[in-house]
Coordinates of C-alpha atoms in Angstrom, one line a residue:
M521 CA 158.3 64.6 84.7
S522 CA 161.1 62.4 83.6
A523 CA 163.7 61.4 86.2
H524 CA 167.0 63.1 86.3
T525 CA 170.2 63.0 88.3
P526 CA 170.6 66.0 90.6
G527 CA 173.2 68.4 89.2
S528 CA 173.1 67.0 85.7
T529 CA 170.0 68.8 84.5
Y530 CA 168.1 71.9 85.5
F531 CA 165.1 71.3 87.6
V532 CA 161.8 72.4 85.9
P533 CA 158.9 72.6 88.4
Q534 CA 155.4 71.5 87.6
P535 CA 152.8 74.2 86.8
S536 CA 151.8 75.9 90.1
R537 CA 148.8 77.7 91.4
H538 CA 150.9 79.9 93.7
P539 CA 151.7 82.8 91.4
L540 CA 147.9 83.3 90.7
T541 CA 146.8 82.9 94.3
A542 CA 149.6 85.3 95.5
A543 CA 148.5 87.9 92.9
I544 CA 144.9 87.6 94.2
G545 CA 146.1 88.3 97.8
L546 CA 148.2 91.3 96.6
L547 CA 145.3 92.7 94.6
C548 CA 143.0 92.5 97.6
M549 CA 145.7 94.2 99.8
F550 CA 146.4 97.1 97.5
F551 CA 142.7 97.6 96.6
S552 CA 141.9 97.7 100.3
L553 CA 144.8 100.0 100.9
A554 CA 143.6 102.5 98.3
A555 CA 140.1 102.4 99.8
W556 CA 141.6 102.8 103.3
L557 CA 143.4 106.0 102.2
N558 CA 140.0 107.3 101.0
G559 CA 138.3 106.5 104.3
E560 CA 136.3 103.4 103.4
K561 CA 135.2 101.5 106.5
F562 CA 135.6 98.0 105.0
A563 CA 139.2 98.7 104.0
P564 CA 141.1 97.6 107.2
I565 CA 139.3 94.3 107.2
G566 CA 139.9 93.8 103.4
F567 CA 143.6 94.6 103.9
A568 CA 143.9 92.1 106.8
I569 CA 142.2 89.4 104.7
G570 CA 144.5 90.0 101.8
L571 CA 147.6 90.0 104.0
I572 CA 146.6 86.7 105.7
W573 CA 145.8 85.2 102.3
L574 CA 149.2 86.2 101.0
L575 CA 151.1 84.9 104.0
Y576 CA 149.3 81.5 103.7
V577 CA 150.2 81.3 100.0
L578 CA 153.8 82.1 100.8
W579 CA 153.8 79.5 103.5
Q580 CA 152.7 76.9 101.0
W581 CA 155.0 78.1 98.2
F582 CA 158.1 78.1 100.3
G583 CA 157.0 74.8 101.8
D584 CA 156.8 73.3 98.3
A585 CA 160.3 74.6 97.5
I586 CA 161.7 73.2 100.7
A587 CA 160.1 69.8 100.0
E588 CA 161.6 69.8 96.5
S589 CA 165.0 70.6 97.9
E590 CA 164.8 67.9 100.5
S591 CA 163.7 65.4 97.9
G592 CA 167.0 65.9 96.0
A593 CA 165.5 67.7 93.0
Y594 CA 167.8 70.6 93.3
G595 CA 171.3 70.2 92.0
K596 CA 174.3 72.4 91.5
L597 CA 172.7 74.4 88.7
V598 CA 169.7 75.3 90.8
D599 CA 172.0 76.1 93.8
S600 CA 173.9 78.5 91.6
S601 CA 170.7 80.1 90.4
F602 CA 169.6 80.6 94.0
R603 CA 172.8 82.3 94.8
W604 CA 172.6 84.7 91.9
S605 CA 168.9 85.4 92.6
M606 CA 169.7 86.2 96.2
S607 CA 172.6 88.4 95.2
W608 CA 170.5 90.4 92.7
F609 CA 167.7 90.6 95.2
I610 CA 170.0 92.2 97.8
F611 CA 171.4 94.5 95.1
S612 CA 167.8 95.7 94.4
E613 CA 167.4 96.3 98.1
V614 CA 170.6 98.4 98.2
M615 CA 169.2 100.5 95.4
F616 CA 165.9 100.8 97.3
F617 CA 167.5 102.2 100.4
G618 CA 169.9 104.2 98.3
A619 CA 167.0 106.2 97.0
F620 CA 165.8 107.1 100.5
F621 CA 169.3 107.9 101.6
G622 CA 169.7 110.0 98.5
A623 CA 166.4 111.9 99.3
L624 CA 167.7 112.7 102.8
F625 CA 171.0 113.9 101.4
Y626 CA 169.4 116.1 98.8
A627 CA 167.0 117.6 101.3
R628 CA 169.8 118.5 103.7
E629 CA 172.6 119.5 101.3
F630 CA 170.7 121.1 98.4
A631 CA 167.0 121.9 99.2
L632 CA 167.8 123.8 102.3
D633 CA 170.5 125.8 100.6
M634 CA 168.1 126.7 97.7
L635 CA 165.4 127.8 100.2
N636 CA 167.9 130.0 102.0
N637 CA 167.9 132.8 99.4
V638 CA 166.9 136.5 99.2
N639 CA 163.3 135.8 98.1
T640 CA 162.7 133.4 101.0
Q641 CA 164.1 135.8 103.5
V642 CA 161.8 138.5 102.2
I643 CA 158.7 136.4 102.4
W644 CA 159.6 134.3 105.5
P645 CA 162.2 136.4 107.5
D646 CA 162.2 133.9 110.4
F647 CA 163.3 130.9 108.1
A648 CA 166.7 129.4 109.0
A649 CA 168.4 126.8 106.9
T650 CA 169.2 124.5 109.7
W651 CA 168.6 120.7 110.1
P652 CA 166.1 119.5 111.2
N653 CA 163.8 122.0 109.6
I654 CA 160.1 122.7 109.8
G655 CA 160.1 124.5 106.5
P656 CA 159.1 128.1 105.7
G657 CA 155.8 129.5 106.7
N658 CA 155.4 127.5 110.0
L659 CA 153.2 125.0 108.3
V660 CA 154.6 122.1 110.3
S661 CA 154.1 121.7 114.0
H662 CA 157.2 122.1 116.1
F663 CA 158.9 118.9 117.1
R664 CA 162.2 117.6 118.6
S665 CA 164.5 115.5 116.6
M666 CA 165.4 111.9 117.6
T667 CA 168.6 111.5 119.5
P668 CA 170.8 108.3 119.5
W669 CA 170.2 107.7 123.2
P670 CA 168.9 105.5 124.6
V671 CA 167.0 103.1 122.3
P672 CA 169.1 103.6 119.1
D673 CA 172.3 103.1 121.0
H674 CA 171.0 99.7 122.4
Q675 CA 169.9 98.7 118.9
Y676 CA 173.3 99.6 117.5
G677 CA 175.0 97.5 120.1
A678 CA 172.8 94.6 119.4
V679 CA 173.4 94.8 115.7
V680 CA 177.1 95.0 116.1
V681 CA 177.2 91.9 118.4
V682 CA 174.9 89.9 116.2
G683 CA 176.7 91.0 113.0
R684 CA 180.0 90.0 114.4
H685 CA 178.7 86.5 115.2
A686 CA 177.0 86.3 111.8
D687 CA 180.4 85.9 110.1
G688 CA 180.6 82.4 111.6
V689 CA 177.2 81.1 110.6
A690 CA 177.9 79.6 107.2
P691 CA 181.4 78.3 108.1
C692 CA 179.8 76.5 111.1
A693 CA 177.5 74.7 108.8
A694 CA 180.4 73.8 106.5
R695 CA 182.4 72.5 109.4
E696 CA 179.4 70.4 110.5
S697 CA 179.2 72.0 113.9
P698 CA 175.5 71.7 114.7
Q699 CA 175.6 73.0 118.3
E700 CA 177.5 76.2 117.4
S701 CA 175.4 76.7 114.3
L702 CA 172.2 76.4 116.4
H703 CA 173.5 78.8 119.0
L704 CA 174.3 81.4 116.3
A705 CA 171.1 81.0 114.4
G706 CA 169.1 81.2 117.6
G707 CA 170.9 84.4 118.5
H708 CA 170.0 85.9 115.2
D709 CA 166.4 84.7 115.5
R710 CA 166.0 86.4 118.9
S711 CA 167.6 89.6 117.7
G712 CA 165.2 89.6 114.7
R713 CA 162.3 89.7 117.2
V714 CA 163.8 92.1 119.7
L715 CA 164.8 94.9 117.3
P716 CA 161.3 95.6 115.9
V717 CA 160.0 95.8 119.5
C718 CA 162.7 98.4 120.3
Q719 CA 161.7 100.3 117.2
G720 CA 158.0 100.2 118.2
F721 CA 159.0 101.7 121.6
E722 CA 161.1 104.4 119.7
Y723 CA 158.0 105.4 117.6
F724 CA 155.8 105.6 120.7
H725 CA 158.4 107.9 122.2
A726 CA 158.6 110.0 119.0
Y727 CA 154.9 110.5 118.7
N728 CA 154.0 111.1 122.3
E729 CA 157.1 112.9 123.7
L730 CA 158.8 114.6 120.7
N731 CA 155.7 115.3 118.6
L732 CA 157.7 113.8 115.7
K733 CA 155.3 112.3 113.1
L734 CA 155.3 111.3 109.4
T735 CA 153.8 114.7 108.7
S736 CA 156.7 116.6 110.5
G737 CA 158.1 118.0 107.3
V738 CA 160.9 116.4 105.3
Y739 CA 162.7 115.4 108.5
G740 CA 159.7 113.4 109.8
S741 CA 159.0 111.8 106.4
T742 CA 162.6 110.7 105.7
F743 CA 163.0 109.5 109.3
F744 CA 160.0 107.3 109.4
L745 CA 160.4 106.0 105.8
L746 CA 164.0 105.0 106.4
T747 CA 163.6 103.5 109.9
G748 CA 160.2 102.0 109.1
F749 CA 161.3 100.2 106.0
H750 CA 164.4 99.0 107.8
G751 CA 162.1 97.7 110.6
F752 CA 160.1 95.9 107.9
H753 CA 163.2 94.3 106.6
V754 CA 164.3 93.3 110.1
T755 CA 161.0 91.6 110.5
M756 CA 161.4 89.7 107.2
G757 CA 164.9 88.8 108.2
G758 CA 163.7 87.5 111.5
L759 CA 161.1 85.3 109.8
M760 CA 163.8 83.9 107.5
L761 CA 166.0 83.2 110.5
T762 CA 163.1 81.4 112.3
V763 CA 162.5 79.2 109.3
V764 CA 166.2 78.4 109.1
L765 CA 166.4 77.6 112.8
V766 CA 163.4 75.2 112.5
R767 CA 165.1 73.5 109.5
M768 CA 168.3 73.2 111.4
L769 CA 166.5 71.5 114.2
R770 CA 165.0 69.1 111.7
G771 CA 168.5 68.3 110.4
D772 CA 167.8 69.6 106.8
F773 CA 171.3 71.1 106.3
T774 CA 174.6 69.4 105.6
A775 CA 178.1 70.7 104.8
D776 CA 177.3 70.7 101.1
H777 CA 173.6 71.5 101.2
H778 CA 172.8 74.7 103.2
F779 CA 172.1 77.6 100.9
A780 CA 169.0 78.7 102.9
F781 CA 171.3 79.0 105.9
E782 CA 173.8 81.2 103.9
G783 CA 171.1 83.2 102.1
A784 CA 169.5 84.2 105.5
A785 CA 173.0 85.2 106.7
W786 CA 173.6 87.3 103.6
Y787 CA 170.3 89.1 104.1
W788 CA 170.9 89.7 107.8
H789 CA 174.3 91.2 107.0
F790 CA 172.5 93.6 104.6
V791 CA 170.1 94.6 107.4
D792 CA 173.1 95.2 109.7
V793 CA 174.8 97.5 107.2
V794 CA 171.7 99.5 106.5
W795 CA 171.1 100.0 110.3
L796 CA 174.7 101.2 110.8
G797 CA 174.2 103.7 108.0
L798 CA 170.9 104.8 109.6
Y799 CA 172.5 105.1 113.0
I800 CA 175.2 107.4 111.7
V801 CA 173.3 109.5 109.2
V802 CA 169.8 109.8 110.8
Y803 CA 170.6 109.9 114.5
W804 CA 174.1 111.4 114.8
L805 CA 174.6 113.7 111.8

């Protein structure tokens, strides 16, 4: 590749094996997942192999991108493309969660009302259009709904505190205040590991004490899909913050060169906002 001055041209990477090897890992994962749903014994092992393969590929792929960035190959044009890419990625995530929030809203505000008609009362006289609902015909085992106390309240408090401090993350890097930046990033990293643990405890409580499961009607399915995908995004955000923290300790960032720092903060803000919506809509209303 011909030499160029960073910022004057757009960086074009060399042909890479990573897209193909990542696709192989994904193919192994989803093939094994389909087999798992059909009761094949080899499926859990195949899924684990595909997942480990994918994580290793992503480790190498992001490592190459970081090495390119530290070598000075990325200029202002690439930095701008990263910002737009991250913005559109977060927008796609907003639409993703919007679909699940929309499903919950439809079930509560429209589906229950449609079921609460004369025909339903004739066939299932004991049906009541209240939320949460086990549906007509008593096909779903009775369960108790999740309350905001105690675990969700603690998660909410942690998110509020961390989100408040997140506003200072990127400005700290711009002010070249390494100690404050490390303190804030370290706090985010710890919260990214603590919140999934809290959610695991909450699921254990739901299954064993409330009889609340994924099969518990529309309430159970929307509850576990919304909180489960949020927990997955928290885990991903925690990994991003861990990488950022390691790079900060290595001294990779400067006042003019710290997009990975900002991108992780943007993503964590998104996770904060989703959790606040979940806390209000799922646990309180």
